[in-house]
mmCIF file of C-alpha atoms in Angstrom:
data_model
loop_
_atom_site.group_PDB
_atom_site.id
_atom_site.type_symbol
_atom_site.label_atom_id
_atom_site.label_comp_id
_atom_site.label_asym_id
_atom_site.label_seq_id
_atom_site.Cartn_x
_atom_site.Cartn_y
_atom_site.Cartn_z
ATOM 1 C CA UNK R 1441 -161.808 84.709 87.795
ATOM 2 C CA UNK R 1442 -160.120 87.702 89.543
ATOM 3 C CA UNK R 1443 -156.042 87.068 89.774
ATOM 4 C CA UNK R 1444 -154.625 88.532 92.819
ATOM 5 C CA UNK R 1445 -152.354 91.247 92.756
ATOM 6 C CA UNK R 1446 -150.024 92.942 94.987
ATOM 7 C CA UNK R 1447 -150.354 96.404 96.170
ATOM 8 C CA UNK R 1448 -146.957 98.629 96.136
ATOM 9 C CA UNK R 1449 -146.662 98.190 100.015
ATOM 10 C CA UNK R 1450 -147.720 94.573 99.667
ATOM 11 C CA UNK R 1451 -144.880 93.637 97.279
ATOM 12 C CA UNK R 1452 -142.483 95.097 99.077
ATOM 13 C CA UNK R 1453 -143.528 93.427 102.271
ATOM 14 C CA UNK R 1454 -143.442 90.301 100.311
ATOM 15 C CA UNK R 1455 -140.123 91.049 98.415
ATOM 16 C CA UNK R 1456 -138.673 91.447 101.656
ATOM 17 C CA UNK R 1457 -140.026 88.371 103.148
ATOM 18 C CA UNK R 1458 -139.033 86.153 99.783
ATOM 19 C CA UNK R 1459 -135.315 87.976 100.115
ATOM 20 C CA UNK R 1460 -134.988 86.490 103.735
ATOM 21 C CA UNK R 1461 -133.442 83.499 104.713
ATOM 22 C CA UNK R 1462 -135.733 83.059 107.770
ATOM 23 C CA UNK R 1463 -138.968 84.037 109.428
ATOM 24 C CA UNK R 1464 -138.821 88.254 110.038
ATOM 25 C CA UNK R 1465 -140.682 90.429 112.582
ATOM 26 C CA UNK R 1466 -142.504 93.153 111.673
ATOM 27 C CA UNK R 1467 -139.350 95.494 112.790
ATOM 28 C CA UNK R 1468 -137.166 93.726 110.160
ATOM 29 C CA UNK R 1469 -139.761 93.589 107.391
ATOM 30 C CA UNK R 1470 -139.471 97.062 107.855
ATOM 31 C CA UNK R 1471 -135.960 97.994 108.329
ATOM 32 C CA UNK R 1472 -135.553 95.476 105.243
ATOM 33 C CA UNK R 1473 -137.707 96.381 102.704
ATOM 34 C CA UNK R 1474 -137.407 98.784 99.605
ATOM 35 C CA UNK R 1475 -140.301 101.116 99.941
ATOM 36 C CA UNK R 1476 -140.042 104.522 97.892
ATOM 37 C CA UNK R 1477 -141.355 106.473 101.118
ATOM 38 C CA UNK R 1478 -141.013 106.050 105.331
ATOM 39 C CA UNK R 1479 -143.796 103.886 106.456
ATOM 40 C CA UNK R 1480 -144.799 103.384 109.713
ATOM 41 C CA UNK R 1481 -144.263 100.814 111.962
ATOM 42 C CA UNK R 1482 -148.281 100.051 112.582
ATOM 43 C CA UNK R 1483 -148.944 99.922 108.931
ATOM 44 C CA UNK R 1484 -146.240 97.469 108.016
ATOM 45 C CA UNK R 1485 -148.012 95.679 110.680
ATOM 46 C CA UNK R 1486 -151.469 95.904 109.634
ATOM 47 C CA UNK R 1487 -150.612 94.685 106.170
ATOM 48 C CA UNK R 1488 -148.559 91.832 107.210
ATOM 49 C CA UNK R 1489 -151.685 90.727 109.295
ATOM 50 C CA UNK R 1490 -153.666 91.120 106.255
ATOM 51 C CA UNK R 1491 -151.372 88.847 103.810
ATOM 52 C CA UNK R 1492 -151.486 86.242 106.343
ATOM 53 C CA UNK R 1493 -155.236 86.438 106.676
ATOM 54 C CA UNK R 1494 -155.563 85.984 102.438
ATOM 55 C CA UNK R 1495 -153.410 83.267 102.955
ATOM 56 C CA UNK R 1496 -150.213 83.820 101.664
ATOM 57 C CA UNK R 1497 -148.100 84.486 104.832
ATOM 58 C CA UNK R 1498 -147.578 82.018 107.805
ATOM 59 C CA UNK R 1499 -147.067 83.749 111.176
ATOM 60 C CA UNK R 1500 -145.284 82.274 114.662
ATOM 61 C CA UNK R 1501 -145.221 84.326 117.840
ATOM 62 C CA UNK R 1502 -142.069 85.467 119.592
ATOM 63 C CA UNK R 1503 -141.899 87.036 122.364
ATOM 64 C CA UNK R 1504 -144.607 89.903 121.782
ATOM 65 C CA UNK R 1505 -144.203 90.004 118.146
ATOM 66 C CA UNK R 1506 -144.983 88.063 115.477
ATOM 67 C CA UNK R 1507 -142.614 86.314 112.974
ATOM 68 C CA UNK R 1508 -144.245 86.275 109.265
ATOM 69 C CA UNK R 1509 -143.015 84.095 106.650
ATOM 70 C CA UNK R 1510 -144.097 83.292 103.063
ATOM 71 C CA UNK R 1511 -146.005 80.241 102.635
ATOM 72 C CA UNK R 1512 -144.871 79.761 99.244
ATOM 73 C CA UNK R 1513 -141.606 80.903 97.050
ATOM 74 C CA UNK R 1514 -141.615 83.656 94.989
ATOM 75 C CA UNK R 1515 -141.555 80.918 91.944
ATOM 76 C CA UNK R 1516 -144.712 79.160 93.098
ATOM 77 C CA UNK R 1517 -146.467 82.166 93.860
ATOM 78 C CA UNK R 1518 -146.217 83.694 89.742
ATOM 79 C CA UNK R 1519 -146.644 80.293 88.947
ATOM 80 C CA UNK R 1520 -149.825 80.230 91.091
ATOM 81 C CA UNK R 1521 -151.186 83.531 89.526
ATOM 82 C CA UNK R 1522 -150.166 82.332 85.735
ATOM 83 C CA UNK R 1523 -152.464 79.218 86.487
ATOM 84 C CA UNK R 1524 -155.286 81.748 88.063
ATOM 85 C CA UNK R 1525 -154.614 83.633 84.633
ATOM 86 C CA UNK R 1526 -154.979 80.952 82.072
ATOM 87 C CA UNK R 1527 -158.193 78.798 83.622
ATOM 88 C CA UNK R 1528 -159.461 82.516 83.968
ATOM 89 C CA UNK R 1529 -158.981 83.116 80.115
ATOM 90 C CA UNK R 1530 -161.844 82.096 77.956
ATOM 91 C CA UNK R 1531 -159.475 79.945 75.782
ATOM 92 C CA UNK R 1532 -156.154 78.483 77.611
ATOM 93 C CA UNK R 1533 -154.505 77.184 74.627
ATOM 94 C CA UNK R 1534 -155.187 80.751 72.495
ATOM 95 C CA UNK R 1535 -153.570 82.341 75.797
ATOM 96 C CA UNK R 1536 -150.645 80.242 75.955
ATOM 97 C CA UNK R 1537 -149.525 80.971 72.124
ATOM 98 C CA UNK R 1538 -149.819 84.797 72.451
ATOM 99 C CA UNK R 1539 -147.694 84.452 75.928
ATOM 100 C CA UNK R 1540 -145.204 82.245 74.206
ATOM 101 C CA UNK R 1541 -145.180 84.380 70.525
ATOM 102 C CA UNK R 1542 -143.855 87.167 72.528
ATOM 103 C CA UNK R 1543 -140.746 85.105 73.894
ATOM 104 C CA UNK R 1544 -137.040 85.887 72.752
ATOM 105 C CA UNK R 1545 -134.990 82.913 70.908
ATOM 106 C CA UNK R 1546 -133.345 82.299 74.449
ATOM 107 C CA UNK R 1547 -136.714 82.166 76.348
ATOM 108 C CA UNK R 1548 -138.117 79.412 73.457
ATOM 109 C CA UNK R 1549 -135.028 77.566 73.955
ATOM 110 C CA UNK R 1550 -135.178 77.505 77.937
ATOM 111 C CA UNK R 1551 -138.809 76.447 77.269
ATOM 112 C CA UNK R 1552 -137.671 73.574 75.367
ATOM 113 C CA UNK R 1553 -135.536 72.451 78.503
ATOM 114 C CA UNK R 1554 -138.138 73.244 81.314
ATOM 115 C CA UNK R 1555 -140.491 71.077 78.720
ATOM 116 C CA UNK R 1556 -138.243 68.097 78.693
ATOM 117 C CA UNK R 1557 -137.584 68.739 82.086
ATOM 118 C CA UNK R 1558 -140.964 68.255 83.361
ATOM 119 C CA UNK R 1559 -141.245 65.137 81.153
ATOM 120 C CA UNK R 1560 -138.115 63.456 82.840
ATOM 121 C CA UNK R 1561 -139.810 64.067 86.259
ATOM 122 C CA UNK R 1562 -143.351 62.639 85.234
ATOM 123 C CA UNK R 1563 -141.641 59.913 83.749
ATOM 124 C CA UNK R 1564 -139.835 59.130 86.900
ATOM 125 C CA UNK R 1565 -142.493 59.753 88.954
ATOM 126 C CA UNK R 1566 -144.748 57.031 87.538
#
């Protein structure tokens, strides 16, 4: 299975749109994001169109313009991709340990609490 990656342009639309606080036109994408060169107005555009039509960006009209906003946090979205990752991997489990060998002290301890974290919830939840 093919993950999906970000272009440069397309992460910094996105990067912009996770940074706001609410739904952005195309014009504020633009003024917004952190792009290491001017960009046009029409291609800012065109690429916002084109997240929204691979389904990661929700749109709303205003006016003439459109209002794009992610359709998923930042969070879910690498959390999305890691999942693409590992059921793309020919062994999950083999995956996990090399991910997880490469973690400092503090990471393996944070694991430890997102682990009994997630327990707590299931264990509420049923």
């Amino acid at each position: 299975m093919q993950v999906k990656e970000f272009g440069e342009l397309e992460s910094a639309i996105m990067d912009a749109l996770w940074r706001a606080d609410r739904p952005l036109a195309v014009r504020e994408v633009r003024e917004t994001m952190t792009y290491h060169r001017d960009i046009a107005y029409t291609t800012v555009m065109t690429v916002a169109n084109i997240l929204f039509h691979k389904g990661l960006l929700d749109r709303e009209k205003s006016g003439r313009a459109w209002r794009y906003w992610p359709r998923e946090s930042r969070e879910e979205h690498t959390a999305r991709v890691m999942s693409e990752v590992l059921s793309g991997s020919g062994d999950p489990g083999a995956t996990m340990l090399r991910f997880v060998e490469g973690f400092t002290d503090e990471e393996v301890a944070r694991l430890h609490e997102v682990l009994a974290e997630v327990r707590t919830r299931r264990t509420l939840a049923s």
